Coordinates of N, CA and C in Angstrom, one line a residue:
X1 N 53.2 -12.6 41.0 CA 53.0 -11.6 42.1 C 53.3 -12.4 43.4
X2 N 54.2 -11.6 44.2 CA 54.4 -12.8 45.2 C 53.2 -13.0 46.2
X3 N 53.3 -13.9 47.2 CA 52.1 -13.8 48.4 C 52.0 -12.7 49.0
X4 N 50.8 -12.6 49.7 CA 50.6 -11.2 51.0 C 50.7 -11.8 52.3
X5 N 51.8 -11.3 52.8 CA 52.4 -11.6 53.6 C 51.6 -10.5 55.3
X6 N 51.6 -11.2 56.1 CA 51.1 -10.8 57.3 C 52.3 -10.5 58.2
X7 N 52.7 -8.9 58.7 CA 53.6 -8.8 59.1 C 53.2 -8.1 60.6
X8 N 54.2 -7.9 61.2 CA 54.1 -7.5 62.7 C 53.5 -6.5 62.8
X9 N 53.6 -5.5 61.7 CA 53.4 -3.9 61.7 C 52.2 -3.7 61.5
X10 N 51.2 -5.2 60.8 CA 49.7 -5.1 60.5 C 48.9 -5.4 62.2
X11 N 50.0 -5.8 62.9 CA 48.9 -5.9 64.4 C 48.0 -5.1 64.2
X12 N 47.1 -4.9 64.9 CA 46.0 -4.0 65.8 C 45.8 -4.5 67.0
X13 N 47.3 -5.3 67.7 CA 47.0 -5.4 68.7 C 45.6 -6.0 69.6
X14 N 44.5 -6.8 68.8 CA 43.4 -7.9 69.1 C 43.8 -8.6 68.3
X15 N 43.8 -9.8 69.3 CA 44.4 -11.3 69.0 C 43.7 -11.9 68.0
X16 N 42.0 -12.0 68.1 CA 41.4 -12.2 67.1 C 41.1 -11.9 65.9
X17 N 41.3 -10.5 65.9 CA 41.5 -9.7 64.9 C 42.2 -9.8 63.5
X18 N 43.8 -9.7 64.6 CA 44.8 -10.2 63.9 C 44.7 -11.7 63.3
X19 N 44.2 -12.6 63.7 CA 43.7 -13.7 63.1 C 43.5 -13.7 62.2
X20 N 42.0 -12.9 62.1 CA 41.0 -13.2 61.1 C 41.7 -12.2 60.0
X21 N 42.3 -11.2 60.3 CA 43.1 -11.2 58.8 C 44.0 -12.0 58.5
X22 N 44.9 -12.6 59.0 CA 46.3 -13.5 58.3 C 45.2 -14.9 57.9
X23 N 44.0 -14.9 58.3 CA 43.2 -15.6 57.5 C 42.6 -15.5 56.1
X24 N 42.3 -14.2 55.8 CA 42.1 -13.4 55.1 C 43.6 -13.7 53.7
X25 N 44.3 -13.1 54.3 CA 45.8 -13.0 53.7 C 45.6 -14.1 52.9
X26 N 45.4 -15.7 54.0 CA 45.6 -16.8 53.2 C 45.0 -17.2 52.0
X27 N 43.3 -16.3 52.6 CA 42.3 -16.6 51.1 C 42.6 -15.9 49.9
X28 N 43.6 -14.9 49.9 CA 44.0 -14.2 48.8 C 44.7 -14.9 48.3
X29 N 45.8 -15.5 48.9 CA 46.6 -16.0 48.8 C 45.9 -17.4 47.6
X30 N 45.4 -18.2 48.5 CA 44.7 -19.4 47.7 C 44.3 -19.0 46.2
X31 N 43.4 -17.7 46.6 CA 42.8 -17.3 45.3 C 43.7 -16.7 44.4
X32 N 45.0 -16.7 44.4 CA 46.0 -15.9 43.3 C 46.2 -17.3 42.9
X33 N 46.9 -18.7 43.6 CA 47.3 -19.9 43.6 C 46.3 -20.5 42.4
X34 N 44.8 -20.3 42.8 CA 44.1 -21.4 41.7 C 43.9 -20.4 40.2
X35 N 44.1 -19.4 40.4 CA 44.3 -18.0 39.2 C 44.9 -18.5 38.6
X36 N 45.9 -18.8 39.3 CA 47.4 -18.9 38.0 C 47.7 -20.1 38.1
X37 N 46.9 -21.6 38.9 CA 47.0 -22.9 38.4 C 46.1 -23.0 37.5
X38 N 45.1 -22.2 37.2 CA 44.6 -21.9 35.8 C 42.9 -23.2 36.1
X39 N 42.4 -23.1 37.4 CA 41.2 -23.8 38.2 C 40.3 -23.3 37.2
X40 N 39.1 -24.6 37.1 CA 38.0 -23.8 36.5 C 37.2 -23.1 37.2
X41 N 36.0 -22.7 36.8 CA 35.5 -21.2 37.1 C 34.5 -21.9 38.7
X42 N 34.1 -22.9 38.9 CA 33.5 -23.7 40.3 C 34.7 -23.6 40.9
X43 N 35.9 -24.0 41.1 CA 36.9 -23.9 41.9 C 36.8 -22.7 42.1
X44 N 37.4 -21.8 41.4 CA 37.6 -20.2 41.4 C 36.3 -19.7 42.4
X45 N 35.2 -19.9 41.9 CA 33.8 -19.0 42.4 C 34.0 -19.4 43.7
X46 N 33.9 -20.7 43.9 CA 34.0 -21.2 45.6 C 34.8 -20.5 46.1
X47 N 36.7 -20.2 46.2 CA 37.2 -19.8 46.9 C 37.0 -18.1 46.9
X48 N 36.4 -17.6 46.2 CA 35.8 -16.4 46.0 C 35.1 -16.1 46.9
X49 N 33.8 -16.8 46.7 CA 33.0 -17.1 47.7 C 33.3 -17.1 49.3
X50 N 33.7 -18.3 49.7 CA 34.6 -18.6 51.0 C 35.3 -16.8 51.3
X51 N 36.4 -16.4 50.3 CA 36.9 -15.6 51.0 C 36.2 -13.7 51.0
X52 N 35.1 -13.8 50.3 CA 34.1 -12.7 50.9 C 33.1 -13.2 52.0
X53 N 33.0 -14.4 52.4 CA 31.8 -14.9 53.9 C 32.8 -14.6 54.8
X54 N 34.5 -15.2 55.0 CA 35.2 -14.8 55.6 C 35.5 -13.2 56.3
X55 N 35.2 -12.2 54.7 CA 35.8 -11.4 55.2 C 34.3 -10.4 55.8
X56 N 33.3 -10.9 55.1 CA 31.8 -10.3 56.0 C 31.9 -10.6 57.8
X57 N 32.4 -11.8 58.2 CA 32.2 -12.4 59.3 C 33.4 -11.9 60.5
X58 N 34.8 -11.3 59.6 CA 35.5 -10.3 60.1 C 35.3 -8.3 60.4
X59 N 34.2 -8.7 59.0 CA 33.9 -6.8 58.9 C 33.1 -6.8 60.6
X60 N 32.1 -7.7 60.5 CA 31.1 -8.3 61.1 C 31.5 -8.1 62.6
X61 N 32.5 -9.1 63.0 CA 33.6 -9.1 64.7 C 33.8 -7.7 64.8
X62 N 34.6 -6.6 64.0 CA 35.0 -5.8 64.3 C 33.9 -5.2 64.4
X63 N 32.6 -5.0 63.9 CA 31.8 -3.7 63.8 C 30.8 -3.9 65.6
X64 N 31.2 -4.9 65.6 CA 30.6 -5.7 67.1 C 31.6 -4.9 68.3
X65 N 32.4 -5.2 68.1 CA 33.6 -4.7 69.3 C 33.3 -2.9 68.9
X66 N 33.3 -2.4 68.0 CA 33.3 -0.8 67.8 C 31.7 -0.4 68.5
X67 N 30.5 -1.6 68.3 CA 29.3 -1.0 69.5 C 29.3 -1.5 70.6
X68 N 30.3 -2.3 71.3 CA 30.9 -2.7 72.7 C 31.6 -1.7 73.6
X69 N 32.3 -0.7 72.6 CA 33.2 0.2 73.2 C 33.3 1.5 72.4
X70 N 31.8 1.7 72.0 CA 31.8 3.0 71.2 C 33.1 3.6 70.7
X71 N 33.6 2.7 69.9 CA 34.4 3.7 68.9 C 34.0 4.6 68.0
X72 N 34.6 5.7 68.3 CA 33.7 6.9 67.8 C 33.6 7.3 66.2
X73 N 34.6 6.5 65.4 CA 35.1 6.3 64.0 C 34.0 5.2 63.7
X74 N 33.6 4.5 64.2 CA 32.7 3.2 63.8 C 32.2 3.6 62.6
X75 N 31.5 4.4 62.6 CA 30.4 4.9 61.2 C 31.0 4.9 60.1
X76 N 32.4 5.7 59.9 CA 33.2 6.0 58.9 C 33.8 4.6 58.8
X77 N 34.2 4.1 59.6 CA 34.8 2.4 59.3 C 34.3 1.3 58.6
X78 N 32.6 1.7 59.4 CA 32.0 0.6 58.5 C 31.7 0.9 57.2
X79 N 31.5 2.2 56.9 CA 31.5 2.8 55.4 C 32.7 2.2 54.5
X80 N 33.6 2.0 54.8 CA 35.0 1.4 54.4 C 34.5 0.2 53.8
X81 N 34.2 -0.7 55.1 CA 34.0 -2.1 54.6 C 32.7 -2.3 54.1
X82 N 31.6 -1.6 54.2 CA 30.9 -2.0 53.2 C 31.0 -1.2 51.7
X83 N 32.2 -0.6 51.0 CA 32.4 0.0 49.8 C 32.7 -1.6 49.5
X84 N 34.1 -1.6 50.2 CA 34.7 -2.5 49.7 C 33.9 -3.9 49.2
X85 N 32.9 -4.4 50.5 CA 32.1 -5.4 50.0 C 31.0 -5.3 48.2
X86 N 31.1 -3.9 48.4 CA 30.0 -3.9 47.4 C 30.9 -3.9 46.4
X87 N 32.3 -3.4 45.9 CA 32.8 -3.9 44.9 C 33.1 -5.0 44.8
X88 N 33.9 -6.1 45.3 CA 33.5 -7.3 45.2 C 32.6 -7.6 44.8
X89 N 31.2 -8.0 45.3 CA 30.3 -8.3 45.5 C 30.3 -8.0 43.5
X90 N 30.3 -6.9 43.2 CA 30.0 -6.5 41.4 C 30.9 -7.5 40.4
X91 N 31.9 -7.4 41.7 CA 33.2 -8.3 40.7 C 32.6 -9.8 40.4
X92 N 32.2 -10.3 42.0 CA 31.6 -11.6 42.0 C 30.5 -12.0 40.6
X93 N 29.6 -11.1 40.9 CA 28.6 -10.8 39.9 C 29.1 -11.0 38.3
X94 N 29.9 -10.1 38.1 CA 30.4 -10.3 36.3 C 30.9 -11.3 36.0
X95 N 31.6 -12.0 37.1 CA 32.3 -13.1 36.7 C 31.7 -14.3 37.1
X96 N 30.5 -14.2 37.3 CA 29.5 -15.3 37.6 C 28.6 -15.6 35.9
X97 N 28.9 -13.9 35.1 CA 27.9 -14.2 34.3 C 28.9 -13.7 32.8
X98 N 30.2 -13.8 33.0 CA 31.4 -13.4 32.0 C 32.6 -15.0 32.0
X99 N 33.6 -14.2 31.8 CA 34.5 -15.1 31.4 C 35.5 -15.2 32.8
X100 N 36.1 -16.8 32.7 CA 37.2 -16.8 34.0 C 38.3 -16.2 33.5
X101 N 38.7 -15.5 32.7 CA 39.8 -14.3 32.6 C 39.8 -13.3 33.3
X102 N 37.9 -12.7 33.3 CA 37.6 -11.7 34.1 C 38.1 -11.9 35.5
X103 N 38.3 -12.8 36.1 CA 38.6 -13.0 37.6 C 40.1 -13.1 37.4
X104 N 41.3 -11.9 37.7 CA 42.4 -11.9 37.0 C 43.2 -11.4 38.4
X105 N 44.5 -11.6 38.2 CA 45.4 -10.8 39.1 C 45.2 -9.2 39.5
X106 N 44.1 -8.8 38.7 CA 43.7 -7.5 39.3 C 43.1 -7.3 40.0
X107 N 42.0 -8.4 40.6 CA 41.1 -8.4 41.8 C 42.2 -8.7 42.8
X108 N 42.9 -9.7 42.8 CA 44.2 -10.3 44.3 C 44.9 -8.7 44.0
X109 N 45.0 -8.2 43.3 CA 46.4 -7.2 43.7 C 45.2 -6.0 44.9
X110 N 44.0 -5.4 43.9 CA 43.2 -4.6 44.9 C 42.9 -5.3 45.8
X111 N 42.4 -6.5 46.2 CA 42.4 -6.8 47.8 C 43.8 -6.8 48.2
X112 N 44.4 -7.1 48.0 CA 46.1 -7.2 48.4 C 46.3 -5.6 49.3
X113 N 46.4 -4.9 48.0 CA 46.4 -3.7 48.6 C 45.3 -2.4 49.7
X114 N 44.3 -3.2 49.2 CA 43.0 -2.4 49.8 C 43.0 -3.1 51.3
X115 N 43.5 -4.0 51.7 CA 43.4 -4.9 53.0 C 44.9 -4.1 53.7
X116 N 45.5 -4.2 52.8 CA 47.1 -3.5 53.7 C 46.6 -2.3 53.9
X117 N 46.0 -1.5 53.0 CA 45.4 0.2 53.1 C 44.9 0.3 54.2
X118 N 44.1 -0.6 54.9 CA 42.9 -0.5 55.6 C 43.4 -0.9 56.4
X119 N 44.2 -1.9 56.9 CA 44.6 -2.3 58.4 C 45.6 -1.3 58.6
X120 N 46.6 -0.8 57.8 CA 47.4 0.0 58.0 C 47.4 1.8 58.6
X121 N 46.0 1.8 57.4 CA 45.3 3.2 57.9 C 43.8 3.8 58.6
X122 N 43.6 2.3 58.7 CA 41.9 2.5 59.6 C 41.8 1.4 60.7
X123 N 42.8 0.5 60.7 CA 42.5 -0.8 61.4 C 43.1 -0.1 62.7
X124 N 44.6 0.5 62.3 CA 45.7 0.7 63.4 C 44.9 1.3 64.2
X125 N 43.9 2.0 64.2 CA 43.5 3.4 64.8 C 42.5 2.7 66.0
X126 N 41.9 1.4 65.8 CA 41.0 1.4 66.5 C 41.5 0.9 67.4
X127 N 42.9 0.0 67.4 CA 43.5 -1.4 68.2 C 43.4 -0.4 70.1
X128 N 43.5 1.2 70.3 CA 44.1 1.6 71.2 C 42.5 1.8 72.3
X129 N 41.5 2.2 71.1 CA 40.1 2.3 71.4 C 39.9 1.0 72.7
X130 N 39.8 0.0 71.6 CA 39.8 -1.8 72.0 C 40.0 -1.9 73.4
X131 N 41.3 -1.8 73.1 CA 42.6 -2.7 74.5 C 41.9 -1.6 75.5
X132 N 42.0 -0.4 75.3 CA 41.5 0.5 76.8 C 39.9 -0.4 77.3
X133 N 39.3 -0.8 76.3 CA 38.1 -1.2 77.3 C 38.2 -2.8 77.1
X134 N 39.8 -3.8 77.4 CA 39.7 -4.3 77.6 C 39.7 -6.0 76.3
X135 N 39.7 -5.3 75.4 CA 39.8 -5.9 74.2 C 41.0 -6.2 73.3
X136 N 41.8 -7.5 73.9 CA 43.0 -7.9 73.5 C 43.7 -8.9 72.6

């Protein structure tokens, strides 16, 4: 599967934002890399780990800026990211108490995809909220 790549079109136009996903990107990235260098299951859990604190501490920034400048979607957005946390979170769980097969290219392909879904179709929407009150 190749990498997830961070493209122009995922802006939302806040600088830090856009960071903390091409940050994101990279942890997927790592975590597909030690998948298929075939790491054992401590390697694996850590970057696991690392890349759900990462992506709490991004749900986290943005839900901060959405009660800074009452974005009026806030509620519905944070519903978003905390679904998403809580599947992870299940995933984390099984594979803490299953096999390292369970931790497979089908968790990297759904964050892959569920992170492009979401910047694509909930992230874009807030960038215009932001920047009007100053947030770039």
């Amino acid at each position: 599967m190749p990498s997830i790549t961070w493209t122009k079109d995922l802006t939302v136009d806040v600088e830090v934002l856009d960071d903390d996903q091409k940050k994101v990107f990279a942890m997927i990235d790592e975590l597909q890399e030690a998948i298929m260098a075939g790491h054992d299951r401590g390697t694996l859990e850590a970057v696991l780990d690392r890349l759900m604190a990462y992506t709490r501490f991004h749900f986290a920034r943005e839900e901060e800026f959405f009660a800074q400048t009452g974005y009026s979607a806030a509620a519905a957005h944070k519903r978003q990211h905390d679904a998403m946390v809580k599947w992870v979170r299940n995933v984390q769980a099984r594979f803490k108490d299953g096999s390292v097969a369970m931790l497979s290219l089908e968790l990297r392909s759904f964050l892959q995809s569920w992170w492009i879904t979401h910047i694509q179709g909930s992230d874009k929407k807030y960038g215009p909220c932001l920047n009007a009150k100053g947030i770039h």
